[in-house]
Coordinates of C-alpha atoms in Angstrom, one line a residue:
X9 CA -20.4 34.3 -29.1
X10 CA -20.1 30.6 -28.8
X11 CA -17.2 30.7 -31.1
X12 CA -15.5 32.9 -28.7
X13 CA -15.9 30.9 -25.6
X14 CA -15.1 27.8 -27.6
X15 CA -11.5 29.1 -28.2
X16 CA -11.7 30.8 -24.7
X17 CA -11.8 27.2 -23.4
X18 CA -9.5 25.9 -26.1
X19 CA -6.7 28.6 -25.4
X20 CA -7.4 27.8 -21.2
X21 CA -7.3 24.3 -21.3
X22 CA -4.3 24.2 -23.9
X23 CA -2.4 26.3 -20.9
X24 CA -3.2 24.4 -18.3
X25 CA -1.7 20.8 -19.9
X26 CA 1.6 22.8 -20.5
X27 CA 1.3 23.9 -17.0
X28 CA 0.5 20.1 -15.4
X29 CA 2.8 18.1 -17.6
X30 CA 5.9 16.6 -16.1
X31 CA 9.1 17.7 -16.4
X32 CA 9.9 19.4 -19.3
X33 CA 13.5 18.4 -21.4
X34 CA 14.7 22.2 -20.4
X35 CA 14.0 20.9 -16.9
X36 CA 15.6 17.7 -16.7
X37 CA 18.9 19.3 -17.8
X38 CA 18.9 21.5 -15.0
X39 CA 21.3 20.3 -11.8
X40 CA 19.1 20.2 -8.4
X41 CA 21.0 20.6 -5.1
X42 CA 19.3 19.2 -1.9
X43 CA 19.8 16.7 0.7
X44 CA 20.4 12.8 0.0
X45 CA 19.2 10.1 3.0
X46 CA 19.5 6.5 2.4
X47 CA 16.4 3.9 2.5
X48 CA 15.9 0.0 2.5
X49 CA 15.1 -0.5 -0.7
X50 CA 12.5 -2.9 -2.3
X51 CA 9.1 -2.7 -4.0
X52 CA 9.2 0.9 -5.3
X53 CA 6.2 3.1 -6.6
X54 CA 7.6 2.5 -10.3
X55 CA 6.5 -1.6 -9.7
X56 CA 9.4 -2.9 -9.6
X57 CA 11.2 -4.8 -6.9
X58 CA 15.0 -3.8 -6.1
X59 CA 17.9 -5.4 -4.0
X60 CA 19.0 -2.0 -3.0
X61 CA 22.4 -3.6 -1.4
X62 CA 23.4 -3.8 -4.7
X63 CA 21.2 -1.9 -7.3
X64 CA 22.0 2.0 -7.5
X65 CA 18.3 3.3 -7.2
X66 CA 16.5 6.6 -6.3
X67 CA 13.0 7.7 -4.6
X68 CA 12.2 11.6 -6.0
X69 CA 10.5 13.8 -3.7
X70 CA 6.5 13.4 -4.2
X71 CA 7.3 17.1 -5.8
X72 CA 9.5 15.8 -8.5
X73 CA 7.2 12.7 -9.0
X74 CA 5.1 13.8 -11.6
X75 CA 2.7 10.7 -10.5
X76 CA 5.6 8.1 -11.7
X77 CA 6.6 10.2 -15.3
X78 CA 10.3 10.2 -14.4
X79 CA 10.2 6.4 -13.9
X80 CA 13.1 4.3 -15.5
X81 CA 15.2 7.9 -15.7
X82 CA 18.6 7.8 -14.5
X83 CA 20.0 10.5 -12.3
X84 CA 23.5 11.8 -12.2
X85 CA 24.1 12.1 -7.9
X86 CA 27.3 14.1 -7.1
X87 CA 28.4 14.5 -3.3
X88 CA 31.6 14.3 -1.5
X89 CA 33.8 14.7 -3.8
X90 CA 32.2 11.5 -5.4
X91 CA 29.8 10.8 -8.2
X92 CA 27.4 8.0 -9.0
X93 CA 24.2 7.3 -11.0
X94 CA 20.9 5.7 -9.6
X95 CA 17.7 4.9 -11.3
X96 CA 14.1 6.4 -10.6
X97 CA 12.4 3.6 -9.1
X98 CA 10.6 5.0 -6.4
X99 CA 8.5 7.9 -4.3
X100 CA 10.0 9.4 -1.2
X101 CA 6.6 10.8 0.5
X102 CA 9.0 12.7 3.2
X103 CA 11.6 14.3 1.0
X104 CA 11.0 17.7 0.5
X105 CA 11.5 19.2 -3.3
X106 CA 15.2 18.4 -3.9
X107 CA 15.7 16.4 -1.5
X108 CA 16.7 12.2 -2.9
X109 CA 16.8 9.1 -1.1
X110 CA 19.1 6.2 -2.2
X111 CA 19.5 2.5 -2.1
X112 CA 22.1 1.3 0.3
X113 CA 24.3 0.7 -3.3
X114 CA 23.9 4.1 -4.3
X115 CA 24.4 6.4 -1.1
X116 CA 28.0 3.8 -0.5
X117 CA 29.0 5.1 -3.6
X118 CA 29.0 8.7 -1.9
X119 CA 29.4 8.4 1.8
X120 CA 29.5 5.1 4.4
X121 CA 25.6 4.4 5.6
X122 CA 27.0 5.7 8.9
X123 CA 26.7 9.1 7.8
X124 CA 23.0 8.9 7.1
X125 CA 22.5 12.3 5.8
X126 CA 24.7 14.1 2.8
X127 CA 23.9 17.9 2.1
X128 CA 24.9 19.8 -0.7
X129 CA 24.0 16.9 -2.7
X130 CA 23.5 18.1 -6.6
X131 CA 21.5 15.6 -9.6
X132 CA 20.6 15.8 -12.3
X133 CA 18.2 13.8 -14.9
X134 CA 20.1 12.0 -17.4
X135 CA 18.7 11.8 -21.1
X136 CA 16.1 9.1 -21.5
X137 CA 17.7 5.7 -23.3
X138 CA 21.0 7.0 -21.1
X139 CA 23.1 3.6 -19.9
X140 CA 25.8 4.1 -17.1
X141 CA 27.0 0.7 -17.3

């Protein structure tokens, strides 16, 4: 009998890890399509500071945060009829699921800052060890 609830809780807790882990490889291929804002960058969630006048960088939705797992991960960002890449550097506690917020560098590279607010916005996560530039 204790054998069986041994594997019982073997089998559960094996699930649940699968289930709680952050994105998955199959998952970071797949293209998101949301909303991109624009934020004064600076010291992000990841810990690291960032001039975002000039450094392309992105705050995930808390949802897509996986508490800091997709730090250092570049994103693809394509909007406008433009494209761009940013870096995961920070936690947008507002932004719902798909939604991204970008350095002032980033969202130029899409829209002027007067716009604000860019919909149909689609990014993906780019492989780890990826280098735009």
């Amino acid at each position: 009998m204790f054998r069986i609830i041994a594997i019982t809780f073997v089998l559960v807790a094996s699930i649940l890890s699968v289930l709680a882990a952050p994105a998955t490889e199959l998952e970071k291929r797949k293209t998101y399509n949301g909303k991109a804002t624009w934020y004064v960058a600076g010291l992000g969630a990841c810990g690291d500071w960032d001039d975002g006048k000039s450094n392309n960088v992105v705050a995930l939705s808390r949802l897509r945060w996986f508490s800091g797992a997709n730090c250092q991960q570049w994103v693809s960002i394509e909007a406008n009829g433009q494209s761009t890449y940013a870096l995961v550097r920070d936690e947008c506690e507002g932004c719902e699921v798909d939604h991204i917020d970008l350095s002032e560098a980033a969202f130029q590279a899409l829209a002027d800052l007067e716009v604000g607010e860019l919909n149909n916005v689609k990014w993906h996560f780019m492989p780890r060890g990826f280098e735009p530039w």
